[in-house]
mmCIF file of C-alpha atoms and ligand atoms in Angstrom:
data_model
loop_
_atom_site.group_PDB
_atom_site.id
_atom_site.type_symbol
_atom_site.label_atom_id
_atom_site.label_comp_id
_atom_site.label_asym_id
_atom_site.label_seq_id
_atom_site.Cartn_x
_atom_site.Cartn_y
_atom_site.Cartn_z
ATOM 1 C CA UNK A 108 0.000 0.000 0.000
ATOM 2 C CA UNK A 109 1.786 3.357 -1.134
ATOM 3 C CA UNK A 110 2.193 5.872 1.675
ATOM 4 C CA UNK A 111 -1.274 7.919 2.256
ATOM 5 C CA UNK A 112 -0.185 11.257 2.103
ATOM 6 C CA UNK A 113 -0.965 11.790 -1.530
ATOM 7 C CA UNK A 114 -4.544 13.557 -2.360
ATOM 8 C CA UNK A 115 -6.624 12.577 -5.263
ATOM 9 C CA UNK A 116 -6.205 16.029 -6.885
ATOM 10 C CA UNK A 117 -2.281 15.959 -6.374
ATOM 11 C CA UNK A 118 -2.193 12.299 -8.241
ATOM 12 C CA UNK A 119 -4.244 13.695 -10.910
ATOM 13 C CA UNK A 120 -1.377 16.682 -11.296
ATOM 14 C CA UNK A 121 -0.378 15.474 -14.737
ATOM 15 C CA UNK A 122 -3.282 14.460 -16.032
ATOM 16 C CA UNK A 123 -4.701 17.225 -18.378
ATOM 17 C CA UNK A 124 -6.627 19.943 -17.126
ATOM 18 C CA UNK A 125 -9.858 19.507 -18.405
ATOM 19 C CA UNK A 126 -10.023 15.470 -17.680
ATOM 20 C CA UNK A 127 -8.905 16.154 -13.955
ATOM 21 C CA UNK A 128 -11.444 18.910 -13.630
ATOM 22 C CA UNK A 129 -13.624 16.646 -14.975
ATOM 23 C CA UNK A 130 -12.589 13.470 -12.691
ATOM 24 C CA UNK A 131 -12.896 15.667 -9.588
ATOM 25 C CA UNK A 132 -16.568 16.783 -10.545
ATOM 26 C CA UNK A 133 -17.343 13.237 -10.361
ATOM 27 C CA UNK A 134 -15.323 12.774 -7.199
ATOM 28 C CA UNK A 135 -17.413 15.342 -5.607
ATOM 29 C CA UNK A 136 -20.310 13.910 -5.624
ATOM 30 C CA UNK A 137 -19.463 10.483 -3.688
ATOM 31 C CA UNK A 138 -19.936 12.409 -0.408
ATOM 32 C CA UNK A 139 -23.988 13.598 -0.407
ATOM 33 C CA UNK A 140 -24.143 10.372 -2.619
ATOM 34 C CA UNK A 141 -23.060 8.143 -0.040
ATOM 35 C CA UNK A 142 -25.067 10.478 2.485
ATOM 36 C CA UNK A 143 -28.635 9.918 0.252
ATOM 37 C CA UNK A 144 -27.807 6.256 1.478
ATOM 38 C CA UNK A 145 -29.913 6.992 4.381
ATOM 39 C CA UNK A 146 -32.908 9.024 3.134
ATOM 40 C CA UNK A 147 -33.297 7.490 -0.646
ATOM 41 C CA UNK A 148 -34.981 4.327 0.492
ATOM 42 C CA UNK A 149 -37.552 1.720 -0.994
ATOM 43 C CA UNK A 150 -39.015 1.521 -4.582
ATOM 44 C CA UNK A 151 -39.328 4.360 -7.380
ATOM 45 C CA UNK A 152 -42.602 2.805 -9.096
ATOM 46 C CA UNK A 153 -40.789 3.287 -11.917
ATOM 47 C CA UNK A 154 -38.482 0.908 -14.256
ATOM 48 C CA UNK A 155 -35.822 2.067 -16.349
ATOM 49 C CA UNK A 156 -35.372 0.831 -20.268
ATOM 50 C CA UNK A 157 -34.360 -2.173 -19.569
ATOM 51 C CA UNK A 158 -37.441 -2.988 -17.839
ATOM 52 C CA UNK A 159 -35.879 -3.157 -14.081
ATOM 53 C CA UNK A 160 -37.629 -1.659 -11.369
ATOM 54 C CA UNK A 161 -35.762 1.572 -10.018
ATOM 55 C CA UNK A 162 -35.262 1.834 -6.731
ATOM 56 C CA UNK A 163 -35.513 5.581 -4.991
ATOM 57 C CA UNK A 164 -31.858 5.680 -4.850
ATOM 58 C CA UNK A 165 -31.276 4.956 -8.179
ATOM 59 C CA UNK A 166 -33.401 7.778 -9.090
ATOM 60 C CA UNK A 167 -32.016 10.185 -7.064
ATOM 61 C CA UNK A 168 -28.573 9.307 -8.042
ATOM 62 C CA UNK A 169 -29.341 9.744 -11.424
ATOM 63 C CA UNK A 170 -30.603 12.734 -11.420
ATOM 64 C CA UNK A 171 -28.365 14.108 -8.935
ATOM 65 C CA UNK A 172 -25.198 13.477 -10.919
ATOM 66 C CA UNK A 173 -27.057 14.257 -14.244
ATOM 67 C CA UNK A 174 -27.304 17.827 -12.590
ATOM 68 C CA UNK A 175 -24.329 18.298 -11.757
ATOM 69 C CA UNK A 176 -22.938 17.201 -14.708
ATOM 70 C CA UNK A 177 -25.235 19.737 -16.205
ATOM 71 C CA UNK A 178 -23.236 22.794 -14.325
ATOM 72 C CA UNK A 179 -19.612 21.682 -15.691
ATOM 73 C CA UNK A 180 -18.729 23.638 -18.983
ATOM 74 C CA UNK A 181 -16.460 20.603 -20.351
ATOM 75 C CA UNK A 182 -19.031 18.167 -20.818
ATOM 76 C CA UNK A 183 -21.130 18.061 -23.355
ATOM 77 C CA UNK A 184 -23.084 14.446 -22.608
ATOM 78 C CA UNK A 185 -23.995 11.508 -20.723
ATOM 79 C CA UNK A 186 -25.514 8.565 -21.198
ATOM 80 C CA UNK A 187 -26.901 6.939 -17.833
ATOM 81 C CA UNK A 188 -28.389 3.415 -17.511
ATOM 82 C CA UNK A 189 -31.352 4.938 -15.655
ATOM 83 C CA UNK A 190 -32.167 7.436 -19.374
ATOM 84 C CA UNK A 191 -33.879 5.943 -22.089
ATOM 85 C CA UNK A 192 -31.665 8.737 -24.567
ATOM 86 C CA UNK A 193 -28.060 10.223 -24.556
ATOM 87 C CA UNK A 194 -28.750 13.500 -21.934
ATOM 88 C CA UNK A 195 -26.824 16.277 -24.352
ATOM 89 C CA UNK A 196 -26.066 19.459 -22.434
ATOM 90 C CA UNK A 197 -25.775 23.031 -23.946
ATOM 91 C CA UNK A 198 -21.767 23.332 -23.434
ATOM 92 C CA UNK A 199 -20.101 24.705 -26.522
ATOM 93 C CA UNK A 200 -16.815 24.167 -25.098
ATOM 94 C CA UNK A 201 -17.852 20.859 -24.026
ATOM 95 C CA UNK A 202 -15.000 18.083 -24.818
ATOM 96 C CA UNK A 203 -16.004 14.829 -23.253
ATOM 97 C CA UNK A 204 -19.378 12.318 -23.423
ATOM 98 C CA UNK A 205 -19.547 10.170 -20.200
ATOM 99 C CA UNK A 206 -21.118 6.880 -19.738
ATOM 100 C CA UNK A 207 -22.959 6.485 -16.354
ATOM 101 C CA UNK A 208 -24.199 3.432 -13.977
ATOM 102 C CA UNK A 209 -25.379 5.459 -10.866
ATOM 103 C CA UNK A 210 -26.076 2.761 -8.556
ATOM 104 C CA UNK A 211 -24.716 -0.642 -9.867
ATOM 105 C CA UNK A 212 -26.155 -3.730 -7.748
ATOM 106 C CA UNK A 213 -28.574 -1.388 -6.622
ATOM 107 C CA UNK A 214 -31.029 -4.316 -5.570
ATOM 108 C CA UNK A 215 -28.486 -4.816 -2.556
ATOM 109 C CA UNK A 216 -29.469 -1.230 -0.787
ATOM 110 C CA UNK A 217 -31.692 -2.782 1.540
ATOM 111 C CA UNK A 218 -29.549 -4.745 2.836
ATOM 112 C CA UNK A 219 -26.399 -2.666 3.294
ATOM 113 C CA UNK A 220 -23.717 -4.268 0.987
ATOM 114 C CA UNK A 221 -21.162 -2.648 -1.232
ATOM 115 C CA UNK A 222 -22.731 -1.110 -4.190
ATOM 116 C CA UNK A 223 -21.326 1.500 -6.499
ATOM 117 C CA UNK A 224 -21.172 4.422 -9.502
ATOM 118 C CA UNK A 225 -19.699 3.321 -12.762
ATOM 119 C CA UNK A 226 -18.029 5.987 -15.089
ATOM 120 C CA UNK A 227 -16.842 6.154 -18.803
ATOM 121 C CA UNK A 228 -15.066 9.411 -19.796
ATOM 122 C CA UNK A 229 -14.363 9.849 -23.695
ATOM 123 C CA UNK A 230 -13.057 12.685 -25.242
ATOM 124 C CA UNK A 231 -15.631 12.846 -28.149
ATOM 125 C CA UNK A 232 -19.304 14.333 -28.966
ATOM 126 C CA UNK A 233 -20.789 10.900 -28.415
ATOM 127 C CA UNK A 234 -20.496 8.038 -25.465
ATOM 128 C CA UNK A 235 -21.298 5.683 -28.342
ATOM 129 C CA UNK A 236 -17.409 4.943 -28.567
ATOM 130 C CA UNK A 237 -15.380 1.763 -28.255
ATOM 131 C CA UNK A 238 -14.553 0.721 -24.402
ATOM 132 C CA UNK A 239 -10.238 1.461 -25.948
ATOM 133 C CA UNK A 240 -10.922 4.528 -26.856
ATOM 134 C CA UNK A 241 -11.871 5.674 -23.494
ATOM 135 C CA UNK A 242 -9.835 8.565 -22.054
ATOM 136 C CA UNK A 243 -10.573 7.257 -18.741
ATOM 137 C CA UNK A 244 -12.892 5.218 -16.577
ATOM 138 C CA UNK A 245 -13.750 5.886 -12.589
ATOM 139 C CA UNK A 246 -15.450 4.239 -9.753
ATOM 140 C CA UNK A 247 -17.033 4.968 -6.850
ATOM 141 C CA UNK A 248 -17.811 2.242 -4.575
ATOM 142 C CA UNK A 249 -19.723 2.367 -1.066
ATOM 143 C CA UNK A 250 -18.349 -0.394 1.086
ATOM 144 C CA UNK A 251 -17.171 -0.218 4.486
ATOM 145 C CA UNK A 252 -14.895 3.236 3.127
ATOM 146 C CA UNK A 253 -16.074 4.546 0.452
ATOM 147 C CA UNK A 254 -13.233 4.210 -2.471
ATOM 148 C CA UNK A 255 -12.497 5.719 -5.741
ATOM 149 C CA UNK A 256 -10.859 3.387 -8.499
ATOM 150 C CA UNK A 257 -9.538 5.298 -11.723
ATOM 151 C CA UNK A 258 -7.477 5.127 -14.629
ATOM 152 C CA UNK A 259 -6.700 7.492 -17.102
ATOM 153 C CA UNK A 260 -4.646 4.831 -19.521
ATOM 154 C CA UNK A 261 -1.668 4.972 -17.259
ATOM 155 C CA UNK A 262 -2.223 2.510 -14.421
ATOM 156 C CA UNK A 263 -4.950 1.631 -12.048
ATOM 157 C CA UNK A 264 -5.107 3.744 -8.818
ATOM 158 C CA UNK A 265 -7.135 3.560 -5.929
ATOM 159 C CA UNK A 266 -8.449 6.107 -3.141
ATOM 160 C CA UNK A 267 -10.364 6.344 0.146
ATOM 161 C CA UNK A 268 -12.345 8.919 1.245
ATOM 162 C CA UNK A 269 -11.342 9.803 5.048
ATOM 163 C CA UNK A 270 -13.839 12.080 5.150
ATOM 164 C CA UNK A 271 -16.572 14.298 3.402
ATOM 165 C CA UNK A 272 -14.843 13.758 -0.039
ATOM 166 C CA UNK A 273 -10.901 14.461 0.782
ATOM 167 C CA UNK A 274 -9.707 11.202 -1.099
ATOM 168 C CA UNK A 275 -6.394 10.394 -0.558
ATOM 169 C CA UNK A 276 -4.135 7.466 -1.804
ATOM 170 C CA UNK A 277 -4.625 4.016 -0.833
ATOM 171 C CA UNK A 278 -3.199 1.723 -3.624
ATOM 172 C CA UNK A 279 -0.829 2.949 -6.484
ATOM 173 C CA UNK A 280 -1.025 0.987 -9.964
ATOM 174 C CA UNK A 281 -2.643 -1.993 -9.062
ATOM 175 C CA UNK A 282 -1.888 -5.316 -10.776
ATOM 176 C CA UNK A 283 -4.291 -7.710 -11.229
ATOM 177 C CA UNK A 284 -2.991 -10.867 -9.682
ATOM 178 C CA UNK A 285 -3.976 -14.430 -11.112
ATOM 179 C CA UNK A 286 -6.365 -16.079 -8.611
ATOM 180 C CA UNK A 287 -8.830 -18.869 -8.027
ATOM 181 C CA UNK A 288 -12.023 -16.859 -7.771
ATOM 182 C CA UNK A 289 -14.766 -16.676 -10.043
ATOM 183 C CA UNK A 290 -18.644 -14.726 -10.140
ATOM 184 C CA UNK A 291 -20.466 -16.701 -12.263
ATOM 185 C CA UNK A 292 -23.600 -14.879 -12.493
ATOM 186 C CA UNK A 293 -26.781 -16.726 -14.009
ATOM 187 C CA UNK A 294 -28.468 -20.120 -13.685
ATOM 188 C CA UNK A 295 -26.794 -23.381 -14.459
ATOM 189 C CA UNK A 296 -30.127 -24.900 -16.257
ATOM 190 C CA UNK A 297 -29.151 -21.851 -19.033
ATOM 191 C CA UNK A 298 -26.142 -22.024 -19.313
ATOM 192 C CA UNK A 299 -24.396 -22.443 -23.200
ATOM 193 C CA UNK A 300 -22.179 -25.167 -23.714
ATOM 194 C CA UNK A 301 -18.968 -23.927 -24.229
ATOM 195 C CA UNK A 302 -20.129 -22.066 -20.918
ATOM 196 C CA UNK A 303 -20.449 -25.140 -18.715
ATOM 197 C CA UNK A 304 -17.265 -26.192 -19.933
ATOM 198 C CA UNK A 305 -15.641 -22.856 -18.958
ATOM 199 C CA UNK A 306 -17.675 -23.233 -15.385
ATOM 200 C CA UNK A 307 -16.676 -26.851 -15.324
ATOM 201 C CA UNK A 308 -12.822 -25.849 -15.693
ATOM 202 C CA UNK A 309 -12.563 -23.497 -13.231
ATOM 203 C CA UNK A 310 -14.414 -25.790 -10.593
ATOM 204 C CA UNK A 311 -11.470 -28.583 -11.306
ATOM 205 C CA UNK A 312 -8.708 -25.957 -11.372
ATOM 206 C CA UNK A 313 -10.176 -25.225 -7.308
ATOM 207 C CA UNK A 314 -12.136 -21.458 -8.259
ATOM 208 C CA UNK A 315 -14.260 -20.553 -5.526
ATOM 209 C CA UNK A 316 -17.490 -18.030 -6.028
ATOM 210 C CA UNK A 317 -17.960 -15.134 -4.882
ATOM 211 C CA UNK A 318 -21.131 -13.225 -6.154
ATOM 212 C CA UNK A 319 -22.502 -10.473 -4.453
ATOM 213 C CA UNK A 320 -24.879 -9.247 -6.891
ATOM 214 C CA UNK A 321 -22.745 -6.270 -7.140
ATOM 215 C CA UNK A 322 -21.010 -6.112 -10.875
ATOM 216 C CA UNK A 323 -18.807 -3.216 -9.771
ATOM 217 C CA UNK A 324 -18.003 -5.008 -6.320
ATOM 218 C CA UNK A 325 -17.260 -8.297 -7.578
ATOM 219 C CA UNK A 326 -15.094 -7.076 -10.651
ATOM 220 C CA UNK A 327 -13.685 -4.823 -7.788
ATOM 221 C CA UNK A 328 -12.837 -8.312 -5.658
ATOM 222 C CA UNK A 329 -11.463 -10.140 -9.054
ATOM 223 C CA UNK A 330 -9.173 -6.445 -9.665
ATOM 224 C CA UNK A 331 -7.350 -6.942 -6.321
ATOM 225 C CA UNK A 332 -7.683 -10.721 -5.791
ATOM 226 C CA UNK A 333 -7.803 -11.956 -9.609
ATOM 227 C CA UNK A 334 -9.873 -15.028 -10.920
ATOM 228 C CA UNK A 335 -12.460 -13.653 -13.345
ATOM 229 C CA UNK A 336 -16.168 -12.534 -13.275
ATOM 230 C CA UNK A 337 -18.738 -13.580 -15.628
ATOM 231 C CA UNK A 338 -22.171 -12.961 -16.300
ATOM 232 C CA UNK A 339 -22.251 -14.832 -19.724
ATOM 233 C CA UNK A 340 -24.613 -15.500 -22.698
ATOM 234 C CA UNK A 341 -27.313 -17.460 -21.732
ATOM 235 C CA UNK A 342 -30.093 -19.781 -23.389
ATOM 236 C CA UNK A 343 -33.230 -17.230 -21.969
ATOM 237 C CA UNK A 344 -30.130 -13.894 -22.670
ATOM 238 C CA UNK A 345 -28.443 -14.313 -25.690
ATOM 239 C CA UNK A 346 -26.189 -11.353 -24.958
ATOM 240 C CA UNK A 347 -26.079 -11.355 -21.075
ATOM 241 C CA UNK A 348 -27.758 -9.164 -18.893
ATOM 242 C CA UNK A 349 -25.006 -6.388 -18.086
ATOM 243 C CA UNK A 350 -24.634 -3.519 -20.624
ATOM 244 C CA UNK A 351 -21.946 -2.418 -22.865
ATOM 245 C CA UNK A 352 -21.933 1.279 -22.007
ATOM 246 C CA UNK A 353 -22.511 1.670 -18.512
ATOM 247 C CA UNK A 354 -20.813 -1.704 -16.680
ATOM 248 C CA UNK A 355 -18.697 -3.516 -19.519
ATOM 249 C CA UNK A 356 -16.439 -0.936 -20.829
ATOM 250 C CA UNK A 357 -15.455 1.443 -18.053
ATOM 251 C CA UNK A 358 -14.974 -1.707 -15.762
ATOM 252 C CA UNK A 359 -13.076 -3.600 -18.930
ATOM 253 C CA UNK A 360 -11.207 -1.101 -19.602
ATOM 254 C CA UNK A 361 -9.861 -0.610 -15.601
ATOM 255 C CA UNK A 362 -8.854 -4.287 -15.640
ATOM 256 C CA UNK A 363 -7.357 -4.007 -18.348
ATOM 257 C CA UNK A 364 -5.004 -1.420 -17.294
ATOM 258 C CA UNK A 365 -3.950 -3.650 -14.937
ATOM 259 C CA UNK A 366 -3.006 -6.183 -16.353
ATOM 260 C CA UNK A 367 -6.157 -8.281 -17.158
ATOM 261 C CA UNK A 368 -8.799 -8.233 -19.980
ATOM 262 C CA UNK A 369 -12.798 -8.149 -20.506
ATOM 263 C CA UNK A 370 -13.955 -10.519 -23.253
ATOM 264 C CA UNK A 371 -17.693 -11.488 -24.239
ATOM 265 C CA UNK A 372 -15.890 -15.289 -24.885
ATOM 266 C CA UNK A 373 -15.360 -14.493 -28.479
ATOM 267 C CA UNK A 374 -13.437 -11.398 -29.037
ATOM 268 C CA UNK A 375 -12.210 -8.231 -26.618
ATOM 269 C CA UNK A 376 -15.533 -6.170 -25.791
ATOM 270 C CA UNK A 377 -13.125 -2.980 -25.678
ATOM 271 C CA UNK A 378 -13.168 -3.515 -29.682
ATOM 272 C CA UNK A 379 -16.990 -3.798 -29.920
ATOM 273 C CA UNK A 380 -18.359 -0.706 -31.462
ATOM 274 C CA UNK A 381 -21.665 0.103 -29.190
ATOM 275 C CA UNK A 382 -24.832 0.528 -31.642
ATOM 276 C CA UNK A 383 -27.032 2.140 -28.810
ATOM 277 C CA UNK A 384 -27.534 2.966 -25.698
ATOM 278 C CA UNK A 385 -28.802 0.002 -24.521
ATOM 279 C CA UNK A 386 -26.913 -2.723 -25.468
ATOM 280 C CA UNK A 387 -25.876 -5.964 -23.510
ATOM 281 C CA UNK A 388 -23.182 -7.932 -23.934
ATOM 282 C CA UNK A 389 -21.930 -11.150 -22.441
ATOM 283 C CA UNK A 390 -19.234 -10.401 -20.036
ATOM 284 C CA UNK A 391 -15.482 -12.303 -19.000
ATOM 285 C CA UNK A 392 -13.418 -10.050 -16.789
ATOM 286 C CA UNK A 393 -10.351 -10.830 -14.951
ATOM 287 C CA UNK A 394 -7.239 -11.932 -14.671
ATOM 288 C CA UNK A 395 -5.401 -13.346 -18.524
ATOM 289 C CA UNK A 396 -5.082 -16.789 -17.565
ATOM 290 C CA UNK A 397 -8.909 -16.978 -17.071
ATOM 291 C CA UNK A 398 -10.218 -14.736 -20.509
ATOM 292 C CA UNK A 399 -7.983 -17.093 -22.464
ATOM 293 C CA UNK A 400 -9.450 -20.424 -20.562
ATOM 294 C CA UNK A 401 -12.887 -19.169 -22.146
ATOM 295 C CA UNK A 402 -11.693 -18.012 -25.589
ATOM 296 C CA UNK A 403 -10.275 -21.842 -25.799
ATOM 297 C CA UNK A 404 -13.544 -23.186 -24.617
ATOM 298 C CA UNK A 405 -15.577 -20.981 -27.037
ATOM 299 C CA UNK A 406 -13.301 -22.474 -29.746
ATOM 300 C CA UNK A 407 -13.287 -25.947 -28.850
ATOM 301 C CA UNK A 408 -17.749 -26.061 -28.132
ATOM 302 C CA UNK A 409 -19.423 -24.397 -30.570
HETATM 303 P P1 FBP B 41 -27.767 -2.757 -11.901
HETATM 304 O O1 FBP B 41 -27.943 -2.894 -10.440
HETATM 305 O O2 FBP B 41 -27.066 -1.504 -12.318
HETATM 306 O O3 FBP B 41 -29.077 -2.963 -12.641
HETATM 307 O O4 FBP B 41 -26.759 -3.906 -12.332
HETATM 308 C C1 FBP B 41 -27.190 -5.139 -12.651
HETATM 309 C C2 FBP B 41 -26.703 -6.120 -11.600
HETATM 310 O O5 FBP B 41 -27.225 -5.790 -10.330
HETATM 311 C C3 FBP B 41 -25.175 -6.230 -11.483
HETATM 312 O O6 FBP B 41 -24.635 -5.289 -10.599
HETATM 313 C C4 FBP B 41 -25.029 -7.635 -10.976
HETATM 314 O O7 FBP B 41 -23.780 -8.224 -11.313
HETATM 315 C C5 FBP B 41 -26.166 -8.357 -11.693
HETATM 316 O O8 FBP B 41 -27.144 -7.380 -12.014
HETATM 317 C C6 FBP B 41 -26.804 -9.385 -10.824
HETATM 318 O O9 FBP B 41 -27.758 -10.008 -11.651
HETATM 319 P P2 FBP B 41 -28.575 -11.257 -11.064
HETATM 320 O O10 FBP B 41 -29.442 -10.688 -9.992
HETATM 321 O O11 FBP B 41 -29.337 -11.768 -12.255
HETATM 322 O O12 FBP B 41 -27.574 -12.232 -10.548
#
């Protein structure tokens, strides 16, 4: 663990201006987030495009950070997981599109585990970009401390907040390790062949589970721990459950800066180019060892 003297806002010293202005905006706002814990309780009676029932904190999250975003000059849109449409803001000098999952594993609120906000940054008039060509990716998580994870392309670094926002550093370019854990998220009767196989593997090689319910926790766990997480094609979800935009890329693309990789099984999901907003892809995350484990068992069971 590097010493913890060093603030989020002096680590971010080289980074461009207008992307660190732009990563502390979104560092501000883990503070009353993780504060609305307490108030923002129970159901919307709403669901979101893909269907799912919102909870009140979703809600509020959303349209908290949507806000806020809306009151910073350098960005000109977002696309959030809880907005049926790219939100475009009125910023002529606006430089970067963000991707946005405001409360990931939300259905865990009521009972208190580690949930968390999942952020894409590209430098471009759209968030309809390849997870690569991200300029960087962020997250918030709201565990026991609440953290910040980001990357900007140059190494994976990690912060806690000690108190009403003031991050400072608590683990300088992470490496993902290889490890026996693995998140298999979805139900055996549906899983694919070359799936089972995969599942099947890791069981013989000794892989324990741990599943939370939490994409941004588990991939979190696998980041520090290694092993992989996977919430795969299925027979009833031909491309998964978890989306392209908001979970795959900014997570995929944090692992990957670490050392590991995000694959759908077939190909890199960083290469996929996203055709709208709400697109779901089947997702392997982790450590090498595991993401080419699957590609072999995708070739071998078709
Ligand atoms: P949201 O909470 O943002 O909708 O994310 C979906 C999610 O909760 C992931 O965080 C998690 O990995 C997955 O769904 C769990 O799905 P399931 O309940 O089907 O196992």
């Amino acid at each position: 663990m590097a010493e913890n003297t060093i603030t989020l806002e002096e680590h971010l010293k080289d980074v461009e201006h207008d992307l660190r202005e732009t990563i502390l905006v979104f560092a501000s706002l883990a503070a009353p987030i993780k504060k609305a814990f307490q108030t923002e309780r129970g159901t919307a009676g709403t669901k979101n495009v893909f269907g799912e029932e919102q909870l009140a904190l979703d809600k509020w999250a959303d349209k908290f950070i949507i806000e806020s975003l809306s009151k910073c000059e350098l960005i000109k849109s977002v696309a959030s997981e809880e907005q049926p449409d790219v939100v475009e803001f009125e910023h002529p000098r606006g430089r970067f599109s963000c991707t946005l999952d405001p409360m990931d594993g939300s259905s865990l609120i009521d009972v208190n585990l580690t949930i968390g906000t999942i952020i894409g940054i590209f430098e471009s008039p759209t968030p309809l970009r390849k997870g690569k060509e991200l300029a960087a990716s962020m997250y918030i998580l709201y565990g026991p401390m609440t953290t910040l994870v980001y990357t900007v392309g140059k190494g994976v670094h990690e912060f806690v907040d000690t108190g009403n926002g003031h991050f400072i550093l608590f683990n300088e370019d992470l490496r993902i390790p290889t490890g026996k854990i693995m998140g298999p998220g979805g139900l055996k009767r549906d899983f694919l062949p070359y799936h089972e196989k995969f599942i099947t593997k890791l069981e013989e090689k000794g892989f324990k589970i741990r599943f939370s319910g939490s994409f941004v926790a588990d991939v979190h766990l696998i980041l520090h721990k290694g092993g992989v997480f996977t919430y795969p094609a299925l027979k009833t979800r031909p491309n998964g459950k978890l989306r392209l935009l908001f979970e795959a890329n900014p997570m995929g693309f944090m692992v990957s800066q670490a050392g590991g990789e995000i694959s759908n099984g077939f190909q890199n999901i960083l290469d996929i180019q996203p055709e709208g907003v709400d697109q779901r892809v089947a997702i392997y995350v982790g450590d090498k060892e595991s993401i080419d484990l699957i590609r072999q068992c995708s070739k071998e069971t078709q």
